[in-house]
Amino acid sequence: MNKERLIPLIVATALFMENMDSTVIATSLPAIAADIGTSPLTLKLAITSYLLSLAVFIPASGWTADRFGPRIVFAGAVGVFMLGSIGCALSSSVTNFVFARILQGLGGAMMTPVGRLVLLRSVDKSALVNAMAWVTVPALIGPVIGPPLGGFITTYFSWHWIFLINIPIGLLGIFMALKYIDPIKSVDPERFDLYGLVLAGIGLAGIAFGLSVAGLNLLPWTIVAALVGIGVVSMTLYVLHARRTGSPVLDFSLLRLSTMRAAIIGGFMFRVGIGALPFLLPLLMQVGFGLTPFQSGLVTFASAVGAMGMKTLAASIIRTFGFRNMMTVNAVVSSAFLAACALFTISTPLLLIFIILVVGGFFRSLQFTAINTVAYAEVEAPQMSRATTLVSVNQQLAVSAGVAIGAFSVETVLALHHQTELTADAFAPAFVVVSLISAASAWFFWQMPTDAGHEISGRKAIEISSRKGAERGAAAAAVKHATEDTQNARDQRLG
């Protein structure tokens, strides 16, 4: 297997492990809580502590990869994630479990951005779309396969295996990474910005943790607002600090690049809607329609089927239409399929729901691949580590915001109708709200230059080829016209 296929699969395997683990635990919380002697509500700290750890440590990933080399850091991150998984399986108290989840978060914070950095430095830009398609799939499959898998393992085996299955996957990932990824290392790593890391860590933790807790209904809204407020203030101080340092942990100057700006701002808005889907859809299926967690998981798995079908076609679609045209139209199309979930009722045939989710999953996965690829179209090699860090932070905040907005929309509907219990009707407005936010991202994608990312997509080669064909056609027409003029002149003289 060539490097363009092998390295994306190595990175994708690790990201799949992380994405699946972060969602599989939600289904198993009651069983875990009963086993270690606490309440499911208290154990939700395990979810929020993981997200908190991600938010704090992601900003340090770029510098760490430059300092020690992305191959070593990526393999080490997988190892740390495995240790956290073992700690979760062996936990006998809430405290132990939360600490193990924080350790998992540290590993996950390094795995995602450094995995992308490995990909960007190992694969030629001309093959980046295909490579990124493979890496994008785990982010879509993990959240939908996690709940049914968690329910199946917890029901028929033991919740401990949710974490222990990460061990063979992680060992294989470490072996493959050390064997097949080149030991690329930055020649002159920058000075570590500790002050910036503290400000960014507090800012991201406050915002991400606050939004995540809002979605879980774990704390009062006043505390949630205080957390988000502290995060916003800290991030504001960080932005002021970043302007005065030459090596910021989060480099917002990259937003001057049109493709990166579209991927960050437009990508954030698009992910808000998609981030809400794994939260809203299982609730609709289970609470609204009365399906079991396993049945619900089988239905929502349709999105993953569509995502898998996309990976072989993404490169040719982007090459045919170009990044700007495809992303602008596809943002609206994907959002339309998201909005279609608002039309689901208890009488809607499951086959129709399945088809809508499959087709929607295809277009969402195509958009994710394009966003994740075009972000690096104009980024120079020395800035790659900063770029992957910025993109990863943006994704983390977008997913947290999506869950919070989805939850807030549902709660608002209940308050307006003076209801206390969830019904299927309460979910429709939430799907409409998040789909409109996702659709609005199309404007930012349209602001990209018409030739955005052509050197990555291969669109430039098509245009050059068509231009040459047109020039050859014009030349042939000119020769034919000249020949006809000569023939007419000769005929006139002979006449």
Short mmCIF file of C-alpha atoms in Angstrom, two decimals:
data_model
loop_
_atom_site.label_atom_id
_atom_site.label_comp_id
_atom_site.label_asym_id
_atom_site.label_seq_id
_atom_site.Cartn_x
_atom_site.Cartn_y
_atom_site.Cartn_z
CA MET A 1 0.00 0.00 0.00
CA ASN A 2 1.44 3.42 -0.96
CA LYS A 3 2.10 6.21 1.52
CA GLU A 4 -0.82 8.33 0.26
CA ARG A 5 -3.20 5.60 1.47
CA LEU A 6 -1.27 4.05 4.38
CA ILE A 7 -0.53 7.17 6.46
CA PRO A 8 -4.14 8.48 6.30
CA LEU A 9 -5.30 5.06 7.52
CA ILE A 10 -2.83 5.14 10.43
CA VAL A 11 -4.03 8.60 11.46
CA ALA A 12 -7.68 7.69 10.83
CA THR A 13 -7.44 4.63 13.08
CA ALA A 14 -6.25 6.73 16.02
CA LEU A 15 -8.88 9.41 15.38
CA PHE A 16 -11.59 6.78 15.12
CA MET A 17 -10.56 5.42 18.52
CA GLU A 18 -10.78 8.91 20.02
CA ASN A 19 -14.05 9.93 18.34
CA MET A 20 -15.78 6.68 19.20
CA ASP A 21 -14.59 6.69 22.81
CA SER A 22 -15.81 10.23 23.42
CA THR A 23 -19.39 9.24 22.51
CA VAL A 24 -19.58 5.57 23.50
CA ILE A 25 -19.35 6.45 27.19
CA ALA A 26 -22.63 8.40 27.16
CA THR A 27 -24.72 5.23 26.67
CA SER A 28 -22.89 3.37 29.43
CA LEU A 29 -22.93 6.03 32.17
CA PRO A 30 -25.79 4.43 34.19
CA ALA A 31 -24.04 1.04 34.29
CA ILE A 32 -20.66 2.58 35.18
CA ALA A 33 -22.25 4.76 37.89
CA ALA A 34 -24.02 1.78 39.46
CA ASP A 35 -20.81 -0.26 39.46
CA ILE A 36 -18.61 2.35 41.16
CA GLY A 37 -21.33 3.52 43.53
CA THR A 38 -22.37 6.97 42.32
CA SER A 39 -25.15 8.64 40.31
CA PRO A 40 -25.16 9.04 36.52
CA LEU A 41 -25.52 12.81 36.99
CA THR A 42 -22.33 12.98 39.06
CA LEU A 43 -20.51 10.75 36.59
CA LYS A 44 -21.24 13.22 33.79
CA LEU A 45 -18.18 14.97 35.20
CA ALA A 46 -16.27 12.28 33.31
CA ILE A 47 -17.54 13.69 30.00
CA THR A 48 -16.95 17.32 30.90
CA SER A 49 -13.49 16.64 32.38
CA TYR A 50 -12.46 14.99 29.11
CA LEU A 51 -13.63 18.01 27.10
CA LEU A 52 -11.89 20.32 29.56
CA SER A 53 -8.61 18.44 29.15
CA LEU A 54 -8.91 18.62 25.36
CA ALA A 55 -9.49 22.37 25.44
CA VAL A 56 -6.54 23.05 27.75
CA PHE A 57 -3.90 20.95 25.98
CA ILE A 58 -4.74 21.35 22.26
CA PRO A 59 -2.98 24.76 22.04
CA ALA A 60 0.31 23.12 23.12
CA SER A 61 0.17 20.45 20.40
CA GLY A 62 1.78 22.49 17.61
CA TRP A 63 4.85 23.50 19.60
CA THR A 64 5.22 19.98 21.04
CA ALA A 65 5.20 18.46 17.55
CA ASP A 66 7.80 20.97 16.31
CA ARG A 67 10.01 20.40 19.35
CA PHE A 68 9.99 16.60 19.50
CA GLY A 69 8.83 15.61 16.01
CA PRO A 70 5.25 14.77 14.96
CA ARG A 71 5.92 11.02 14.66
CA ILE A 72 7.10 10.65 18.27
CA VAL A 73 4.39 12.97 19.63
CA PHE A 74 1.63 11.19 17.68
CA ALA A 75 2.77 7.74 18.86
CA GLY A 76 3.16 9.08 22.41
CA ALA A 77 -0.33 10.62 22.31
CA VAL A 78 -1.81 7.25 21.35
CA GLY A 79 0.09 5.70 24.25
CA VAL A 80 -1.20 8.31 26.73
CA PHE A 81 -4.75 7.76 25.46
CA MET A 82 -4.31 4.00 26.02
CA LEU A 83 -3.07 4.57 29.59
CA GLY A 84 -6.12 6.74 30.24
CA SER A 85 -8.34 3.97 28.84
CA ILE A 86 -6.75 1.40 31.14
CA GLY A 87 -7.23 3.81 34.06
CA CYS A 88 -10.93 4.16 33.22
CA ALA A 89 -11.40 0.38 33.10
CA LEU A 90 -9.68 -0.07 36.47
CA SER A 91 -11.43 2.84 38.21
CA SER A 92 -13.36 2.08 41.41
CA SER A 93 -14.34 5.65 42.34
CA VAL A 94 -15.51 8.87 40.69
CA THR A 95 -12.19 10.57 41.44
CA ASN A 96 -10.14 7.85 39.75
CA PHE A 97 -12.47 7.81 36.77
CA VAL A 98 -12.33 11.58 36.28
CA PHE A 99 -8.51 11.61 36.50
CA ALA A 100 -8.33 8.80 33.94
CA ARG A 101 -10.60 10.76 31.60
CA ILE A 102 -8.37 13.84 31.98
CA LEU A 103 -5.40 11.66 30.96
CA GLN A 104 -7.38 10.46 27.95
CA GLY A 105 -8.12 14.09 27.08
CA LEU A 106 -4.39 14.89 27.16
CA GLY A 107 -3.73 12.10 24.67
CA GLY A 108 -6.67 13.12 22.50
CA ALA A 109 -5.56 16.77 22.49
CA MET A 110 -2.28 15.73 20.87
CA MET A 111 -3.64 12.98 18.60
CA THR A 112 -5.98 15.05 16.45
CA PRO A 113 -3.86 18.11 15.49
CA VAL A 114 -0.55 16.20 15.40
CA GLY A 115 -2.17 13.43 13.34
CA ARG A 116 -3.20 16.03 10.77
CA LEU A 117 0.30 17.51 10.88
CA VAL A 118 1.77 14.08 10.15
CA LEU A 119 -0.56 13.82 7.18
CA LEU A 120 0.26 17.28 5.82
CA ARG A 121 4.01 16.70 6.07
CA SER A 122 3.93 13.17 4.67
CA VAL A 123 1.49 13.42 1.75
CA ASP A 124 1.94 15.55 -1.35
CA LYS A 125 -0.60 18.36 -1.71
CA SER A 126 -1.87 16.89 -4.97
CA ALA A 127 -3.02 13.78 -3.04
CA LEU A 128 -4.32 15.67 -0.01
CA VAL A 129 -8.03 15.55 -0.86
CA ASN A 130 -8.07 11.74 -1.05
CA ALA A 131 -5.96 11.48 2.11
CA MET A 132 -8.18 13.88 4.04
CA ALA A 133 -11.29 11.98 2.93
CA TRP A 134 -10.01 8.92 4.80
CA VAL A 135 -9.20 10.97 7.90
CA THR A 136 -12.59 12.73 7.87
CA VAL A 137 -14.61 9.52 8.01
CA PRO A 138 -13.76 8.62 11.67
CA ALA A 139 -15.02 12.00 12.87
CA LEU A 140 -18.39 11.20 11.31
CA ILE A 141 -18.58 7.48 12.10
CA GLY A 142 -17.42 7.73 15.73
CA PRO A 143 -20.35 9.78 17.09
CA VAL A 144 -22.97 7.60 15.39
CA ILE A 145 -21.45 4.16 16.01
CA GLY A 146 -20.50 5.01 19.59
CA PRO A 147 -23.94 4.90 21.27
CA PRO A 148 -25.13 1.55 19.78
CA LEU A 149 -21.71 -0.03 20.36
CA GLY A 150 -21.67 1.23 23.95
CA GLY A 151 -25.15 -0.15 24.56
CA PHE A 152 -24.26 -3.51 23.00
CA ILE A 153 -21.02 -3.94 24.99
CA THR A 154 -22.61 -2.82 28.27
CA THR A 155 -25.65 -5.06 27.77
CA TYR A 156 -23.97 -8.26 26.63
CA PHE A 157 -20.46 -7.97 28.11
CA SER A 158 -19.21 -5.39 30.63
CA TRP A 159 -18.68 -1.63 30.51
CA HIS A 160 -14.96 -2.20 31.15
CA TRP A 161 -14.55 -3.46 27.58
CA ILE A 162 -15.57 -0.05 26.24
CA PHE A 163 -12.14 1.15 27.26
CA LEU A 164 -10.15 -2.09 26.94
CA ILE A 165 -10.91 -2.41 23.20
CA ASN A 166 -8.74 0.68 22.74
CA ILE A 167 -5.63 -1.26 23.77
CA PRO A 168 -5.13 -3.49 20.68
CA ILE A 169 -6.16 -0.62 18.38
CA GLY A 170 -3.69 1.72 20.09
CA LEU A 171 -0.82 -0.80 20.03
CA LEU A 172 -1.35 -1.36 16.31
CA GLY A 173 -1.45 2.42 15.74
CA ILE A 174 1.82 2.99 17.62
CA PHE A 175 3.57 0.16 15.74
CA MET A 176 2.38 1.40 12.35
CA ALA A 177 3.25 5.04 13.17
CA LEU A 178 6.82 4.24 14.24
CA LYS A 179 7.35 1.92 11.26
CA TYR A 180 5.86 3.90 8.39
CA ILE A 181 5.82 7.61 9.34
CA ASP A 182 9.02 9.48 8.52
CA PRO A 183 10.80 11.12 11.51
CA ILE A 184 10.36 14.70 10.32
CA LYS A 185 11.46 17.32 12.86
CA SER A 186 11.47 21.12 12.86
CA VAL A 187 15.00 22.48 12.38
CA ASP A 188 14.48 25.59 14.52
CA PRO A 189 11.55 25.17 16.96
CA GLU A 190 10.09 28.39 18.31
CA ARG A 191 10.20 29.55 21.92
CA PHE A 192 7.35 28.11 23.98
CA ASP A 193 4.71 30.72 24.84
CA LEU A 194 3.78 29.63 28.37
CA TYR A 195 1.85 32.80 29.23
CA GLY A 196 -0.14 32.50 26.02
CA LEU A 197 -0.84 28.83 26.73
CA VAL A 198 -2.25 29.69 30.17
CA LEU A 199 -4.51 32.43 28.77
CA ALA A 200 -5.64 30.32 25.82
CA GLY A 201 -6.13 27.26 28.04
CA ILE A 202 -8.33 29.15 30.52
CA GLY A 203 -10.21 30.80 27.66
CA LEU A 204 -10.87 27.62 25.71
CA ALA A 205 -11.63 25.60 28.83
CA GLY A 206 -14.14 28.18 30.05
CA ILE A 207 -15.92 28.44 26.71
CA ALA A 208 -15.84 24.72 25.76
CA PHE A 209 -16.59 23.49 29.28
CA GLY A 210 -19.36 26.05 29.76
CA LEU A 211 -21.04 25.19 26.46
CA SER A 212 -20.70 21.44 27.09
CA VAL A 213 -22.19 21.69 30.59
CA ALA A 214 -25.05 23.74 29.16
CA GLY A 215 -25.86 20.83 26.86
CA LEU A 216 -25.77 18.34 29.75
CA ASN A 217 -27.94 20.37 32.18
CA LEU A 218 -25.38 19.71 34.91
CA LEU A 219 -25.06 23.22 36.37
CA PRO A 220 -27.36 26.28 36.71
CA TRP A 221 -27.36 28.77 33.84
CA THR A 222 -25.74 31.42 36.05
CA ILE A 223 -22.65 29.26 36.57
CA VAL A 224 -22.60 28.31 32.90
CA ALA A 225 -22.74 31.99 31.91
CA ALA A 226 -19.92 32.75 34.38
CA LEU A 227 -17.74 29.99 32.89
CA VAL A 228 -18.29 31.20 29.34
CA GLY A 229 -17.75 34.82 30.45
CA ILE A 230 -14.41 33.97 32.09
CA GLY A 231 -13.44 32.11 28.94
CA VAL A 232 -14.30 35.06 26.70
CA VAL A 233 -12.35 37.50 28.88
CA SER A 234 -9.32 35.21 28.96
CA MET A 235 -9.42 34.71 25.18
CA THR A 236 -9.64 38.49 24.70
CA LEU A 237 -6.52 38.92 26.83
CA TYR A 238 -4.86 36.18 24.80
CA VAL A 239 -5.63 37.94 21.50
CA LEU A 240 -4.03 41.12 22.84
CA HIS A 241 -1.02 39.10 23.99
CA ALA A 242 -0.69 37.22 20.69
CA ARG A 243 -0.21 40.49 18.80
CA ARG A 244 2.93 41.18 20.83
CA THR A 245 4.61 37.78 20.56
CA GLY A 246 6.37 36.17 17.63
CA SER A 247 5.41 32.58 18.56
CA PRO A 248 1.76 32.46 19.65
CA VAL A 249 0.25 29.10 20.57
CA LEU A 250 -2.84 30.08 18.57
CA ASP A 251 -1.82 32.08 15.50
CA PHE A 252 -4.83 34.16 14.45
CA SER A 253 -2.72 35.90 11.79
CA LEU A 254 -3.40 32.82 9.65
CA LEU A 255 -6.94 34.19 9.20
CA ARG A 256 -5.45 36.64 6.70
CA LEU A 257 -5.35 33.70 4.29
CA SER A 258 -8.70 33.59 2.48
CA THR A 259 -8.96 29.79 2.47
CA MET A 260 -8.04 29.47 6.15
CA ARG A 261 -10.51 32.23 7.05
CA ALA A 262 -13.32 30.46 5.20
CA ALA A 263 -12.41 27.11 6.77
CA ILE A 264 -12.34 28.59 10.30
CA ILE A 265 -15.39 30.91 10.24
CA GLY A 266 -17.50 29.06 7.69
CA GLY A 267 -16.36 25.71 9.06
CA PHE A 268 -17.35 26.74 12.60
CA MET A 269 -20.87 27.66 11.50
CA PHE A 270 -21.26 24.48 9.45
CA ARG A 271 -20.03 22.31 12.33
CA VAL A 272 -22.46 23.92 14.77
CA GLY A 273 -25.30 22.20 12.95
CA ILE A 274 -23.48 18.94 12.40
CA GLY A 275 -22.22 18.92 16.00
CA ALA A 276 -25.80 19.11 17.24
CA LEU A 277 -26.95 16.14 15.13
CA PRO A 278 -25.42 13.31 17.25
CA PHE A 279 -26.97 14.98 20.32
CA LEU A 280 -30.48 15.69 18.96
CA LEU A 281 -31.11 12.66 16.76
CA PRO A 282 -30.65 9.88 19.37
CA LEU A 283 -32.83 11.85 21.82
CA LEU A 284 -35.55 12.20 19.17
CA MET A 285 -35.40 8.48 18.38
CA GLN A 286 -35.37 7.31 22.01
CA VAL A 287 -37.43 9.90 23.91
CA GLY A 288 -39.66 11.05 21.07
CA PHE A 289 -40.23 7.80 19.18
CA GLY A 290 -39.68 5.28 22.00
CA LEU A 291 -36.88 3.31 20.34
CA THR A 292 -34.31 1.48 22.45
CA PRO A 293 -30.74 2.86 22.50
CA PHE A 294 -29.62 -0.01 20.28
CA GLN A 295 -32.45 0.52 17.76
CA SER A 296 -31.77 4.26 17.76
CA GLY A 297 -28.10 3.63 17.12
CA LEU A 298 -28.85 1.39 14.16
CA VAL A 299 -30.98 4.14 12.58
CA THR A 300 -28.47 6.94 13.17
CA PHE A 301 -25.71 4.71 11.83
CA ALA A 302 -27.12 5.56 8.40
CA SER A 303 -25.08 8.79 8.48
CA ALA A 304 -21.91 6.74 8.72
CA VAL A 305 -22.96 4.67 5.70
CA GLY A 306 -23.26 7.85 3.65
CA ALA A 307 -19.91 9.09 4.94
CA MET A 308 -18.17 5.89 3.84
CA GLY A 309 -19.70 6.18 0.38
CA MET A 310 -18.26 9.66 -0.04
CA LYS A 311 -14.56 8.92 0.40
CA THR A 312 -14.06 7.44 -3.09
CA LEU A 313 -15.85 10.31 -4.87
CA ALA A 314 -14.68 13.40 -2.96
CA ALA A 315 -11.54 14.07 -5.00
CA SER A 316 -13.28 13.83 -8.38
CA ILE A 317 -16.22 16.02 -7.24
CA ILE A 318 -13.92 18.75 -5.90
CA ARG A 319 -11.71 18.53 -8.99
CA THR A 320 -14.72 18.92 -11.28
CA PHE A 321 -16.39 21.88 -9.57
CA GLY A 322 -13.59 23.48 -7.55
CA PHE A 323 -13.55 24.14 -3.82
CA ARG A 324 -15.49 27.43 -3.82
CA ASN A 325 -18.39 26.35 -6.01
CA MET A 326 -18.73 22.92 -4.43
CA MET A 327 -18.51 24.11 -0.81
CA THR A 328 -20.98 26.96 -1.32
CA VAL A 329 -23.66 24.76 -2.88
CA ASN A 330 -22.96 21.75 -0.70
CA ALA A 331 -23.29 23.78 2.51
CA VAL A 332 -26.89 24.56 1.55
CA VAL A 333 -27.61 21.00 0.37
CA SER A 334 -26.18 19.46 3.56
CA SER A 335 -28.16 21.89 5.70
CA ALA A 336 -31.34 21.00 3.83
CA PHE A 337 -30.92 17.34 4.75
CA LEU A 338 -30.26 18.40 8.35
CA ALA A 339 -33.47 20.46 8.33
CA ALA A 340 -35.34 17.44 6.93
CA CYS A 341 -34.92 15.80 10.35
CA ALA A 342 -37.45 18.34 11.62
CA LEU A 343 -40.09 16.58 9.50
CA PHE A 344 -39.58 13.19 11.18
CA THR A 345 -42.61 12.00 13.13
CA ILE A 346 -43.43 8.76 14.89
CA SER A 347 -45.34 7.69 11.75
CA THR A 348 -42.45 8.40 9.36
CA PRO A 349 -41.24 5.08 7.88
CA LEU A 350 -37.84 4.09 9.26
CA LEU A 351 -36.71 3.29 5.72
CA LEU A 352 -37.36 6.90 4.64
CA ILE A 353 -35.48 8.20 7.71
CA PHE A 354 -32.61 5.85 6.88
CA ILE A 355 -32.43 7.06 3.24
CA ILE A 356 -32.45 10.75 4.27
CA LEU A 357 -29.67 10.12 6.80
CA VAL A 358 -27.57 8.14 4.30
CA VAL A 359 -27.77 10.82 1.61
CA GLY A 360 -27.28 13.60 4.17
CA GLY A 361 -24.26 11.78 5.59
CA PHE A 362 -22.72 11.67 2.11
CA PHE A 363 -22.99 15.44 1.59
CA ARG A 364 -21.90 16.27 5.15
CA SER A 365 -18.83 14.08 4.81
CA LEU A 366 -17.99 15.70 1.47
CA GLN A 367 -18.18 19.14 3.10
CA PHE A 368 -16.00 18.08 6.03
CA THR A 369 -13.37 16.74 3.65
CA ALA A 370 -13.35 19.98 1.67
CA ILE A 371 -13.16 22.19 4.79
CA ASN A 372 -10.37 20.15 6.35
CA THR A 373 -8.36 20.21 3.11
CA VAL A 374 -8.82 23.76 1.82
CA ALA A 375 -7.77 25.16 5.21
CA TYR A 376 -4.15 24.31 4.39
CA ALA A 377 -4.15 25.36 0.73
CA GLU A 378 -2.21 28.60 1.33
CA VAL A 379 -0.32 27.61 4.48
CA GLU A 380 3.46 27.44 4.15
CA ALA A 381 5.37 24.48 5.62
CA PRO A 382 6.78 26.37 8.67
CA GLN A 383 3.23 27.40 9.68
CA MET A 384 1.65 23.96 9.39
CA SER A 385 1.87 23.10 13.10
CA ARG A 386 0.16 26.39 14.05
CA ALA A 387 -2.49 25.82 11.39
CA THR A 388 -3.40 22.32 12.61
CA THR A 389 -3.66 23.61 16.18
CA LEU A 390 -5.97 26.46 15.17
CA VAL A 391 -8.20 24.16 13.10
CA SER A 392 -8.46 21.60 15.94
CA VAL A 393 -9.39 24.26 18.51
CA ASN A 394 -12.04 25.61 16.14
CA GLN A 395 -13.56 22.15 15.69
CA GLN A 396 -13.68 21.53 19.42
CA LEU A 397 -15.49 24.80 20.11
CA ALA A 398 -17.90 24.29 17.20
CA VAL A 399 -19.05 20.87 18.42
CA SER A 400 -19.53 22.19 21.97
CA ALA A 401 -21.47 25.17 20.61
CA GLY A 402 -23.63 22.87 18.47
CA VAL A 403 -24.64 20.74 21.46
CA ALA A 404 -25.36 23.85 23.54
CA ILE A 405 -27.46 25.52 20.83
CA GLY A 406 -29.38 22.31 20.16
CA ALA A 407 -30.09 21.81 23.86
CA PHE A 408 -31.05 25.46 24.34
CA SER A 409 -33.45 25.31 21.38
CA VAL A 410 -35.20 22.24 22.80
CA GLU A 411 -35.45 23.78 26.28
CA THR A 412 -36.82 27.03 24.80
CA VAL A 413 -39.59 25.12 23.00
CA LEU A 414 -40.50 23.32 26.23
CA ALA A 415 -40.60 26.63 28.13
CA LEU A 416 -42.78 28.33 25.49
CA HIS A 417 -45.24 25.42 25.54
CA HIS A 418 -45.09 25.14 29.36
CA GLN A 419 -44.03 21.50 29.11
CA THR A 420 -41.78 19.62 31.50
CA GLU A 421 -41.33 16.35 29.59
CA LEU A 422 -39.65 15.91 26.23
CA THR A 423 -41.82 15.02 23.25
CA ALA A 424 -41.03 14.54 19.57
CA ASP A 425 -42.51 17.97 18.73
CA ALA A 426 -39.88 19.75 20.82
CA PHE A 427 -37.05 18.71 18.49
CA ALA A 428 -38.29 20.11 15.17
CA PRO A 429 -37.44 23.79 15.88
CA ALA A 430 -33.98 22.78 17.12
CA PHE A 431 -33.19 21.03 13.82
CA VAL A 432 -34.39 24.10 11.90
CA VAL A 433 -32.26 26.49 13.98
CA VAL A 434 -29.01 24.52 13.64
CA SER A 435 -29.61 23.89 9.94
CA LEU A 436 -30.04 27.63 9.28
CA ILE A 437 -26.75 28.32 11.07
CA SER A 438 -25.04 25.67 8.94
CA ALA A 439 -26.55 27.04 5.73
CA ALA A 440 -25.27 30.54 6.57
CA SER A 441 -21.72 29.19 6.24
CA ALA A 442 -22.20 29.16 2.45
CA TRP A 443 -21.62 32.94 2.37
CA PHE A 444 -18.11 32.57 3.82
CA PHE A 445 -17.22 29.82 1.36
CA TRP A 446 -18.41 32.00 -1.53
CA GLN A 447 -15.98 34.72 -0.41
CA MET A 448 -13.01 32.54 -1.36
CA PRO A 449 -11.24 33.27 -4.68
CA THR A 450 -12.56 31.33 -7.66
CA ASP A 451 -9.26 29.46 -7.91
CA ALA A 452 -9.04 28.65 -4.18
CA GLY A 453 -7.19 25.40 -3.61
CA HIS A 454 -6.78 24.59 -7.31
CA GLU A 455 -3.25 23.25 -6.76
CA ILE A 456 -4.69 20.77 -4.25
CA SER A 457 -7.88 19.78 -6.04
CA GLY A 458 -6.35 19.40 -9.52
CA ARG A 459 -8.92 21.85 -10.89
CA LYS A 460 -6.08 24.01 -12.24
CA ALA A 461 -4.89 21.17 -14.45
CA ILE A 462 -8.39 20.77 -15.88
CA GLU A 463 -8.62 24.49 -16.66
CA ILE A 464 -5.17 24.52 -18.29
CA SER A 465 -6.10 21.46 -20.34
CA SER A 466 -9.41 22.98 -21.45
CA ARG A 467 -7.65 26.27 -22.20
CA LYS A 468 -5.08 24.47 -24.34
CA GLY A 469 -7.87 22.60 -26.06
CA ALA A 470 -9.65 25.87 -26.78
CA GLU A 471 -6.41 27.41 -28.07
CA ARG A 472 -5.79 24.40 -30.30
CA GLY A 473 -9.36 24.64 -31.57
CA ALA A 474 -8.96 28.35 -32.26
CA ALA A 475 -5.67 27.76 -34.06
CA ALA A 476 -7.22 25.01 -36.15
CA ALA A 477 -10.16 27.26 -37.00
CA ALA A 478 -7.77 30.07 -38.00
CA VAL A 479 -5.80 27.73 -40.26
CA LYS A 480 -9.01 26.46 -41.80
CA HIS A 481 -10.27 30.01 -42.34
CA ALA A 482 -6.96 31.06 -43.92
CA THR A 483 -7.02 28.02 -46.19
CA GLU A 484 -10.56 28.82 -47.31
CA ASP A 485 -9.58 32.47 -48.03
CA THR A 486 -6.61 31.30 -50.12
CA GLN A 487 -8.79 28.84 -52.02
CA ASN A 488 -11.41 31.55 -52.71
CA ALA A 489 -8.77 33.98 -53.97
CA ARG A 490 -7.31 31.31 -56.29
CA ASP A 491 -10.75 30.47 -57.63
CA GLN A 492 -11.42 34.14 -58.33
CA ARG A 493 -8.15 34.50 -60.27
CA LEU A 494 -8.84 31.39 -62.30
CA GLY A 495 -12.33 32.63 -63.01
#
